[in-house]
PDB file of C-alpha atoms in Angstrom:
ATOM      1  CA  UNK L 281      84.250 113.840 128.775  1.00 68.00           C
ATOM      2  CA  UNK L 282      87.714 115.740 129.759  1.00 78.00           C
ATOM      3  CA  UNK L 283      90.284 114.040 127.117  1.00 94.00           C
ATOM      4  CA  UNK L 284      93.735 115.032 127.806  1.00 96.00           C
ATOM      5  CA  UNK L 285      96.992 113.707 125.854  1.00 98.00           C
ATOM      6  CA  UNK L 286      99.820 115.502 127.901  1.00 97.00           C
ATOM      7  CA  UNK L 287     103.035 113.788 127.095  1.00 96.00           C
ATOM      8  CA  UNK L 288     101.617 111.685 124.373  1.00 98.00           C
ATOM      9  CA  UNK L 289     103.369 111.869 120.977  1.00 98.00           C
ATOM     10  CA  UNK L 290     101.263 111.843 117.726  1.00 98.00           C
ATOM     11  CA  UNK L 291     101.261 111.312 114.309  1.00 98.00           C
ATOM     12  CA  UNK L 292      99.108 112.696 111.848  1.00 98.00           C
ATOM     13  CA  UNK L 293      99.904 112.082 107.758  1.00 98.00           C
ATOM     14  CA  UNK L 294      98.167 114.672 105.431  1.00 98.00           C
ATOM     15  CA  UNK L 295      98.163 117.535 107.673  1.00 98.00           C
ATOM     16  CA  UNK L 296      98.457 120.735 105.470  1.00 97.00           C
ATOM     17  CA  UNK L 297      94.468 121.442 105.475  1.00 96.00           C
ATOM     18  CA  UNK L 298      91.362 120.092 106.115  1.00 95.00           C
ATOM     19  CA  UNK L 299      90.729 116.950 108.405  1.00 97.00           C
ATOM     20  CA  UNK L 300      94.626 116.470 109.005  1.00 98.00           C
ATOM     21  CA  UNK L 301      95.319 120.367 110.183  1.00 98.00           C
ATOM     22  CA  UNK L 302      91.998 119.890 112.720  1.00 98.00           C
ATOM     23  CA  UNK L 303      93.053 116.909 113.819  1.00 98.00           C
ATOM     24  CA  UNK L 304      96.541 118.251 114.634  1.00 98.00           C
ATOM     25  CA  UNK L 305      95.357 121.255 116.187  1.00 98.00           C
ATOM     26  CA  UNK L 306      92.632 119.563 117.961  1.00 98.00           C
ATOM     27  CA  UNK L 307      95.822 116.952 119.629  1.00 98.00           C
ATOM     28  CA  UNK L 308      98.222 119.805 120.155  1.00 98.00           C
ATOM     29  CA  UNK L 309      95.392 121.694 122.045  1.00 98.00           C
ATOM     30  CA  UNK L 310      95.181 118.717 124.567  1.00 98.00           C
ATOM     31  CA  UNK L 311      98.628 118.628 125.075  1.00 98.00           C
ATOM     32  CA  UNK L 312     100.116 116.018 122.668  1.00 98.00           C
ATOM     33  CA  UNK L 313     102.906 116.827 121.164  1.00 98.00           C
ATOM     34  CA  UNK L 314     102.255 116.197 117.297  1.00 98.00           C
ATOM     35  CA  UNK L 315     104.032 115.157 114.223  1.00 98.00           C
ATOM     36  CA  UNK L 316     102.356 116.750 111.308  1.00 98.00           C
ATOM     37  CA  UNK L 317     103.565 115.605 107.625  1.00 98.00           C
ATOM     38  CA  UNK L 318     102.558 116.456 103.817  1.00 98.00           C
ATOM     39  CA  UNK L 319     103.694 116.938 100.512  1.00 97.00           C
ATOM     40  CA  UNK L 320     102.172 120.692 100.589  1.00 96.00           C
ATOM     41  CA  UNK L 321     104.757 122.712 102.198  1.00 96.00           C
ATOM     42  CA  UNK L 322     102.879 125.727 102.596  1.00 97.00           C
ATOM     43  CA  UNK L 323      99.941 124.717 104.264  1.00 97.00           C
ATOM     44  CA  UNK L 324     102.193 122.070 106.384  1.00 98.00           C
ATOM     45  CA  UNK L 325     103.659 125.705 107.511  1.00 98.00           C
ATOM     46  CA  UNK L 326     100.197 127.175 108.352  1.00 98.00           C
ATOM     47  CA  UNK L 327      99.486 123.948 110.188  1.00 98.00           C
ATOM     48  CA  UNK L 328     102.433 124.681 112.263  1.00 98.00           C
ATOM     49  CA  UNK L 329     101.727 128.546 113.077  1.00 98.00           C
ATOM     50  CA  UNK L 330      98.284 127.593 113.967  1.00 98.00           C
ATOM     51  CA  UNK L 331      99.635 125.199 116.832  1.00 98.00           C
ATOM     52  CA  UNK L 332     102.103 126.800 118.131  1.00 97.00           C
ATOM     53  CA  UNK L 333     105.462 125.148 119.745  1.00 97.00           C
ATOM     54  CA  UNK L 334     103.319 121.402 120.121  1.00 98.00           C
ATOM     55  CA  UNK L 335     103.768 121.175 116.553  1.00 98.00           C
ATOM     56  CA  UNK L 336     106.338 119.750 114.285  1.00 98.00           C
ATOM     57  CA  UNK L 337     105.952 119.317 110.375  1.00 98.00           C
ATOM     58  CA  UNK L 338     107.847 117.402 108.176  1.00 98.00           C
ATOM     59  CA  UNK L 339     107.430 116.964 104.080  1.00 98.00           C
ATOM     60  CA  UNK L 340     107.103 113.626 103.676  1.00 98.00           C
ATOM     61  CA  UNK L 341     105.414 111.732 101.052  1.00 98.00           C
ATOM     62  CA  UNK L 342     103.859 108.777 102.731  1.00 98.00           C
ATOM     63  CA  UNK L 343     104.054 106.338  99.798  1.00 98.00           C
ATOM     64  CA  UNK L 344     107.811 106.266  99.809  1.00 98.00           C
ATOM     65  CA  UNK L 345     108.530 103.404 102.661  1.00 98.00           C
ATOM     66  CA  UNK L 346     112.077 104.802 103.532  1.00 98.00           C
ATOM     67  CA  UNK L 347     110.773 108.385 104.208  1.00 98.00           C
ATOM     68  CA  UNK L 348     108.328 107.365 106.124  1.00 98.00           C
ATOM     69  CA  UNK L 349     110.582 105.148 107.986  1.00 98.00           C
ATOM     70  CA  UNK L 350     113.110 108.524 108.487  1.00 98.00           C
ATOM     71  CA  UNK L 351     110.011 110.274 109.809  1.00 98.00           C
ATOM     72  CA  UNK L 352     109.141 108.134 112.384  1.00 98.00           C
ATOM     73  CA  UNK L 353     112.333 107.508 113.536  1.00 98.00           C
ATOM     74  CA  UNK L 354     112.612 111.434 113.985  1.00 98.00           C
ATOM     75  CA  UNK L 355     109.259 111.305 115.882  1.00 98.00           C
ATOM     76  CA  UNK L 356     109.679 108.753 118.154  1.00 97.00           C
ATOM     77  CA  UNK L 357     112.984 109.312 118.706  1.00 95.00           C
ATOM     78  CA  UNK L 358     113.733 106.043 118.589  1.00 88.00           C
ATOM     79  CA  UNK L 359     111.646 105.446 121.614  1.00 90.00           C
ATOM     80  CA  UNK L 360     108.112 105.920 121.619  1.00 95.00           C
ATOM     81  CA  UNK L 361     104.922 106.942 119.417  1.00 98.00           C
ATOM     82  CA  UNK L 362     101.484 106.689 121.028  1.00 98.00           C
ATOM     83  CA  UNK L 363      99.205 107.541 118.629  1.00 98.00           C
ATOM     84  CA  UNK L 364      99.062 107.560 114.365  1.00 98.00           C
ATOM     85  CA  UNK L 365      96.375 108.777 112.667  1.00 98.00           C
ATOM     86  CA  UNK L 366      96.657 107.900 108.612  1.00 98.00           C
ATOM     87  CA  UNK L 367      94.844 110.732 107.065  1.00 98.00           C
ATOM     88  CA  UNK L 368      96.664 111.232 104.136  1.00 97.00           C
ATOM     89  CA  UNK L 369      94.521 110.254 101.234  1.00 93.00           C
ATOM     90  CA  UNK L 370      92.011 111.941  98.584  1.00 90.00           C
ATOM     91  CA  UNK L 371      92.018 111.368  94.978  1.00 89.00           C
ATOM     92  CA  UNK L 372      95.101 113.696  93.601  1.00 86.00           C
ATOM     93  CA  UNK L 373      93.133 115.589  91.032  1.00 85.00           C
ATOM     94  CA  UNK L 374      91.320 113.568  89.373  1.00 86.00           C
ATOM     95  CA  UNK L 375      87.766 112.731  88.321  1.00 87.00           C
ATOM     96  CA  UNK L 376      85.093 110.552  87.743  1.00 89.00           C
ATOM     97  CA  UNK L 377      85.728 108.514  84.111  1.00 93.00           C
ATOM     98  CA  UNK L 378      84.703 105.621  82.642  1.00 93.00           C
ATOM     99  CA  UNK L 379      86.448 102.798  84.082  1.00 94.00           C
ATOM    100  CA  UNK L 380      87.622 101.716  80.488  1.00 96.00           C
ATOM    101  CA  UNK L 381      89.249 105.125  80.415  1.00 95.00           C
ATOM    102  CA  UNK L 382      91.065 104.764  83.592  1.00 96.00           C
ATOM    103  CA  UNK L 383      94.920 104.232  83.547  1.00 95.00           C
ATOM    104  CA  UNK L 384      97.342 101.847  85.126  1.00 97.00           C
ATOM    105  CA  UNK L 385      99.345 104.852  86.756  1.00 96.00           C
ATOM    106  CA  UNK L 386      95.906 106.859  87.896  1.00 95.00           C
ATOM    107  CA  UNK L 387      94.697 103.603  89.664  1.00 96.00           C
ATOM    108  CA  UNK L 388      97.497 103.112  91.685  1.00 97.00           C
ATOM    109  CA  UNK L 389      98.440 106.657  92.085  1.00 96.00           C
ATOM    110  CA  UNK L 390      95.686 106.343  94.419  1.00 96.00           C
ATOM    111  CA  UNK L 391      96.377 103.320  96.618  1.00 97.00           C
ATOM    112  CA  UNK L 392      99.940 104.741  96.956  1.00 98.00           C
ATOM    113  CA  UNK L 393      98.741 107.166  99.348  1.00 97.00           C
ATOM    114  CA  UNK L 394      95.454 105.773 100.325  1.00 97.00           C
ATOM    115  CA  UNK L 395      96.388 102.264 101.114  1.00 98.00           C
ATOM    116  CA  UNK L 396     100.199 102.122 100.718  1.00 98.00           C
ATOM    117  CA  UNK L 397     100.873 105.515 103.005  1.00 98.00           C
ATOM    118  CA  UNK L 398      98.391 103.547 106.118  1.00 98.00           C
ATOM    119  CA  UNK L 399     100.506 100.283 105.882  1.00 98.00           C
ATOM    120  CA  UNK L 400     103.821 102.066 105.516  1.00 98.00           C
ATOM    121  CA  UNK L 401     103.323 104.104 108.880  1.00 98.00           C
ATOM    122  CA  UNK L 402     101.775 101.234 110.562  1.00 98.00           C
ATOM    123  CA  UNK L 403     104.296  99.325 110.265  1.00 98.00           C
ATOM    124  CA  UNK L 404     107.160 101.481 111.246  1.00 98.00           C
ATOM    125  CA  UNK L 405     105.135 102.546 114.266  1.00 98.00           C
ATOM    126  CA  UNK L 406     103.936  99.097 115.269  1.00 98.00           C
ATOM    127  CA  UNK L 407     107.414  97.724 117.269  1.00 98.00           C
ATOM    128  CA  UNK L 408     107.916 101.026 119.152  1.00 98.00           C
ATOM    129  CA  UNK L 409     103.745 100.620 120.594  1.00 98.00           C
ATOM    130  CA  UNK L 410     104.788  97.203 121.205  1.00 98.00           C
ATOM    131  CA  UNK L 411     107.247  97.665 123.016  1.00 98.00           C
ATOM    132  CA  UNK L 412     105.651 100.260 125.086  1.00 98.00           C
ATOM    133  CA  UNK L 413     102.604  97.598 125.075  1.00 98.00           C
ATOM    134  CA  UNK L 414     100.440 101.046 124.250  1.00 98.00           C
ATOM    135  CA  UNK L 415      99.022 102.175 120.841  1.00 98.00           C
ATOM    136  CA  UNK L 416      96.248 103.791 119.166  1.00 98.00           C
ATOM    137  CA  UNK L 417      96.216 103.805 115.637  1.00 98.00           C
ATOM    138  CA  UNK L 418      93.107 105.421 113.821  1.00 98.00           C
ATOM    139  CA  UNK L 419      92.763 105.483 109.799  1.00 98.00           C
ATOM    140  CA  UNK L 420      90.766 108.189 107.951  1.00 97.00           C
ATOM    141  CA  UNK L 421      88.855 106.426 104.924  1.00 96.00           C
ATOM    142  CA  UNK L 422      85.581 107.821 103.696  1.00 92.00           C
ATOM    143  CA  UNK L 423      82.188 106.675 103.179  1.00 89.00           C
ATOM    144  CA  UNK L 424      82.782 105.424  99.927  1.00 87.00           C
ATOM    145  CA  UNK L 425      84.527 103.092 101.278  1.00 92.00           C
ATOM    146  CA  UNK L 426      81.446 101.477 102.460  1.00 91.00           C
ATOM    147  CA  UNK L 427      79.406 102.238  99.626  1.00 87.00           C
ATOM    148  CA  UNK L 428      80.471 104.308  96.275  1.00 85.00           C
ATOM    149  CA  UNK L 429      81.781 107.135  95.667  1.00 82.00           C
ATOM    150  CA  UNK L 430      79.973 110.409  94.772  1.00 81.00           C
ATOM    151  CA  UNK L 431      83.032 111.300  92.550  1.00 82.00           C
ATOM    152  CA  UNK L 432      82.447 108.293  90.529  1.00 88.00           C
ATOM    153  CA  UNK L 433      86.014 107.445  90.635  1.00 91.00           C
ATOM    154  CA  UNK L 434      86.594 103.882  90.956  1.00 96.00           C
ATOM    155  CA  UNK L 435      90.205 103.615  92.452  1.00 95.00           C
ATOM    156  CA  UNK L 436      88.931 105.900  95.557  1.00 94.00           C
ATOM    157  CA  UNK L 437      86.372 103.890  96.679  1.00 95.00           C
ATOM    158  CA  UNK L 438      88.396 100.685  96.474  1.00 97.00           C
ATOM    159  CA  UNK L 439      91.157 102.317  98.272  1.00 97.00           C
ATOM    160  CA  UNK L 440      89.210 103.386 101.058  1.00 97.00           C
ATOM    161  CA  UNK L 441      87.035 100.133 101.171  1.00 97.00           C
ATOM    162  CA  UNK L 442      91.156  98.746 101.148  1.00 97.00           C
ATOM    163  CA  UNK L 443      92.136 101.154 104.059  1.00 97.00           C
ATOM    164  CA  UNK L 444      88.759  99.504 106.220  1.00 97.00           C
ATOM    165  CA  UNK L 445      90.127  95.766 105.922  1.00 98.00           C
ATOM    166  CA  UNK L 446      93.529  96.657 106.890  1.00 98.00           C
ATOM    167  CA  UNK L 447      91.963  98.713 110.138  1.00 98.00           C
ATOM    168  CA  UNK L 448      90.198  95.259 110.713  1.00 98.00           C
ATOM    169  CA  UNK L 449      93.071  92.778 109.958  1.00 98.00           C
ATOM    170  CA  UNK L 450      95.638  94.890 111.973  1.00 98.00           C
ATOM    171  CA  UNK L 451      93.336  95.474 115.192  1.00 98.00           C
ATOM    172  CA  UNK L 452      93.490  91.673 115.410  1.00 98.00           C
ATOM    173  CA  UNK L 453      97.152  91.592 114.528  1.00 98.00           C
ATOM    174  CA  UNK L 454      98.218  93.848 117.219  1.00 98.00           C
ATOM    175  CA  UNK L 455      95.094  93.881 120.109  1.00 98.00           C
ATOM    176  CA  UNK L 456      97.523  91.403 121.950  1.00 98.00           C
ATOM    177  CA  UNK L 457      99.663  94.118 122.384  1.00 98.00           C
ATOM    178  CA  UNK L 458      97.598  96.929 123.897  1.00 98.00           C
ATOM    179  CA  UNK L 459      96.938  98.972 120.170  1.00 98.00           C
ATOM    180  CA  UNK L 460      93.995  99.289 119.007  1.00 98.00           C
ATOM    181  CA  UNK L 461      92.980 100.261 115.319  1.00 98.00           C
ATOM    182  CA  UNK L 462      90.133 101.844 114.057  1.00 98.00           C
ATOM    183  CA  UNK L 463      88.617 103.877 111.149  1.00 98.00           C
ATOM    184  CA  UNK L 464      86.730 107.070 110.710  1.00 98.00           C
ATOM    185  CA  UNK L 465      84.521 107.165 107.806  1.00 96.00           C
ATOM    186  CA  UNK L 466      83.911 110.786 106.800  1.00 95.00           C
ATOM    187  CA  UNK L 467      80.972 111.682 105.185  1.00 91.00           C
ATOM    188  CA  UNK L 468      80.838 114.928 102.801  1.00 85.00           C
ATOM    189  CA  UNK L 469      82.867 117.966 104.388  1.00 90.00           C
ATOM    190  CA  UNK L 470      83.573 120.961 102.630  1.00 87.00           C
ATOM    191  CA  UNK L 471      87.283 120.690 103.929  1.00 83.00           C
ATOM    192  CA  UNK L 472      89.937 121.463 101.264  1.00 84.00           C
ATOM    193  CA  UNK L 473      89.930 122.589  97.806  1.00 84.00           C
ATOM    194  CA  UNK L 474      89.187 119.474  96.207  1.00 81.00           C
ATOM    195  CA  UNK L 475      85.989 118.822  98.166  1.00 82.00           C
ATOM    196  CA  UNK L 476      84.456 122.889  97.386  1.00 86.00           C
ATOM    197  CA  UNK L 477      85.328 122.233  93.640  1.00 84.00           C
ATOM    198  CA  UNK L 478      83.144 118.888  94.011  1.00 82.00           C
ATOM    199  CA  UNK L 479      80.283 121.077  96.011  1.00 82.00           C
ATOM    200  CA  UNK L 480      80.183 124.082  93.488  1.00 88.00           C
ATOM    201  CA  UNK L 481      79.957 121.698  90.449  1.00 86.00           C
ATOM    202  CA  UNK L 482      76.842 120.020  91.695  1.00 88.00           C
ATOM    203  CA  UNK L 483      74.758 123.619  91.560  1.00 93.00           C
ATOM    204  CA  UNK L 484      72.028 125.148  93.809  1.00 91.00           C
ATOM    205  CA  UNK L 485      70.061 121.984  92.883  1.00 93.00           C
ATOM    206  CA  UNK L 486      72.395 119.251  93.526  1.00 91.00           C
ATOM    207  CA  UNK L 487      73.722 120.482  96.874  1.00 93.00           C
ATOM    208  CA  UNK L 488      70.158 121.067  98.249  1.00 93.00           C
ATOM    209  CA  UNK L 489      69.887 117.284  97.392  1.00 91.00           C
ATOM    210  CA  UNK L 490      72.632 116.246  98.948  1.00 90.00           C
ATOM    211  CA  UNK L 491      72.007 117.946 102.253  1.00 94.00           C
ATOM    212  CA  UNK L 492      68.495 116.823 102.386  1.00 93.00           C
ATOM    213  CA  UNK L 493      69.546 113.418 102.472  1.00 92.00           C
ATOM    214  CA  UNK L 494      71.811 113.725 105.501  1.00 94.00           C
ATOM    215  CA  UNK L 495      69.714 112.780 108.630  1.00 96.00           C
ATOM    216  CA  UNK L 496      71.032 116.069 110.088  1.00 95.00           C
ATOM    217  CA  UNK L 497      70.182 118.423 107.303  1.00 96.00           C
ATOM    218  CA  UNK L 498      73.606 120.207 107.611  1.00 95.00           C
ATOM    219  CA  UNK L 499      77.295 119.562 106.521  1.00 93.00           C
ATOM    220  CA  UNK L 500      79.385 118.766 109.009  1.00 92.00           C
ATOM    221  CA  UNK L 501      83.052 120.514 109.580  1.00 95.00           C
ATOM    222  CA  UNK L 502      86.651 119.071 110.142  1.00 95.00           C
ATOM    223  CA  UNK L 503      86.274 119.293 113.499  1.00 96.00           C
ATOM    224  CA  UNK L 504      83.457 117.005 113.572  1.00 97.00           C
ATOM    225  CA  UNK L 505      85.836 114.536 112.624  1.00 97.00           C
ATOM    226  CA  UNK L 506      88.725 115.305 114.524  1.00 98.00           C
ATOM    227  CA  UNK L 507      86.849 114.928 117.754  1.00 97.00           C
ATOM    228  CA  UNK L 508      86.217 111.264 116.330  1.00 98.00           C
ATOM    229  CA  UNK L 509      89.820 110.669 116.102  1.00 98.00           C
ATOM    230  CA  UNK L 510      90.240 111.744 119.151  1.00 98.00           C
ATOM    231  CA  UNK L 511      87.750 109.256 121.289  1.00 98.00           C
ATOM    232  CA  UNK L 512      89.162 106.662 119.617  1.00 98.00           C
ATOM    233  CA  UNK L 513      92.831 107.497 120.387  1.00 98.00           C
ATOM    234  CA  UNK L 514      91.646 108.312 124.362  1.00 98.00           C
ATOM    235  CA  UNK L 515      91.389 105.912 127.043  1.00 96.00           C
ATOM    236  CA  UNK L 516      88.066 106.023 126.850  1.00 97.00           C
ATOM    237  CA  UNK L 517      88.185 103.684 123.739  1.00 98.00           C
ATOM    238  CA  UNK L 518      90.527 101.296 125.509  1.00 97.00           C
ATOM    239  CA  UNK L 519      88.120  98.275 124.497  1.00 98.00           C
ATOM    240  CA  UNK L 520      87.404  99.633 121.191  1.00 98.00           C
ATOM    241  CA  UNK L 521      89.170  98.257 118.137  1.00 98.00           C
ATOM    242  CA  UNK L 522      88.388  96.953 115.005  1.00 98.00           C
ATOM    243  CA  UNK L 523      85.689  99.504 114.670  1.00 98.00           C
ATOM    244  CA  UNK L 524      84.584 101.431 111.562  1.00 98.00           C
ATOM    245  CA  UNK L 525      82.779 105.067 112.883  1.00 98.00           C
ATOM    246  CA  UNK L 526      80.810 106.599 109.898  1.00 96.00           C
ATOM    247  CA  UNK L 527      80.576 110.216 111.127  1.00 96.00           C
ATOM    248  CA  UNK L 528      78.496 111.880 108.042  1.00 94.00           C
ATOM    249  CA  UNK L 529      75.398 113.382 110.039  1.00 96.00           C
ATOM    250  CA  UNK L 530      73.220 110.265 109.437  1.00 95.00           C
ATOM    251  CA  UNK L 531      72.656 108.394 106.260  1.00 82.00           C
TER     252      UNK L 531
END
């Protein structure tokens, strides 16, 4: 399968490591011309060395509506975006508590850029793929989304289960118009600093575990998910919408 996105524009939220800097790479490498935002300068700027002159970053942070308005508009200019991929996400430092212990601000720190950060970039970019009666949108949630979360933190896996219905209620929304919307569900991946402080606190013992229940008996890598993101934003998927892809190695 040859994928090629010459002369598309895309944009990916939460790009400074991990699954957002593969994914941008991985679109930048086929051509597209990306739009890379975060709230981590730094690694935004390694994002950007890494893929050369196809790549644009931007600090943004995706729960403030205006910015990500500005963004977009920058982006498209004014004209056209064909592709969004919501990545931006995770669970901003914290940890599994007791939900009794949990506070007001901590739970919806979370769905600020989990939930809120998706809807705010859908909807700036939904009249521009209107109008061009073109659009792929893909959201990254997580497999605790469709189950629980191995961090035990409550607000995460709500988000991200969240983040799934909007993918469904917005593929119906907008399938009239030629966009489809679908989800990746990630399963563990080493990919950023939070995610190798969650594998070294669960020892020798507790990693062994958790590999041996993947189908695959490996972990996977962020490229395994950006080539997800990127069937779903080729032609290839042009009947595909709706759709929630667990890539995790096989549960």
């Amino acid at each position: 399968m040859n994928i090629s996105f010459d002369g598309r524009t895309v944009i990916v939220t939460g790009a400074a490591h991990g699954f957002g800097r593969a994914i941008s790479l991985a679109f930048a490498a086929r051509g597209a011309t990306v739009w890379a935002c975060d709230v981590q300068e730094a690694g935004l700027q390694e994002t950007a060395r890494q893929g050369g002159d196809l790549v644009h970053v931007r600090t943004v942070d995706v729960s403030n509506r205006d910015a990500v308005r500005a963004f977009v508009q920058e982006a498209s200019g004014g004209s056209r975006v064909d592709v969004l991929v919501n990545n931006a996400g995770g669970v901003l430092g914290q940890v599994g508590r007791p939900v009794e212990e949990i506070s007001e601000d901590d739970w919806h720190a979370i769905f600020r850029v989990n939930v809120d950060g998706a809807f705010y970039f859908s909807q700036a970019v939904a009249p521009l793929m209107k109008a061009a009666n073109f659009g792929r949108i893909v959201n990254i949630s997580s497999g605790a989304g469709l189950g629980v979360s191995l961090t035990g933190i409550q607000a995460y896996a709500s988000a991200k289960a969240a983040q799934i219905g909007l993918t469904r209620q917005l593929a119906h929304e907008l399938g009239a118009w030629g966009i489809t919307v679908n989800n990746v569900a990630p399963g563990f991946v080493r990919s950023n600093p939070t995610t190798e402080r969650q594998w070294e606190s669960y020892g020798e013992e507790g990693q062994r575990r958790l590999v041996q229940g993947i189908a695959m008996k490996r972990l996977g890598s962020p490229d395994d998910i950006a080539h997800a993101v990127l069937f779903f934003a080729s032609d290839f998927a042009g009947w595909v919408t709706g759709q929630i892809l667990s890539v995790d190695g096989g549960k």
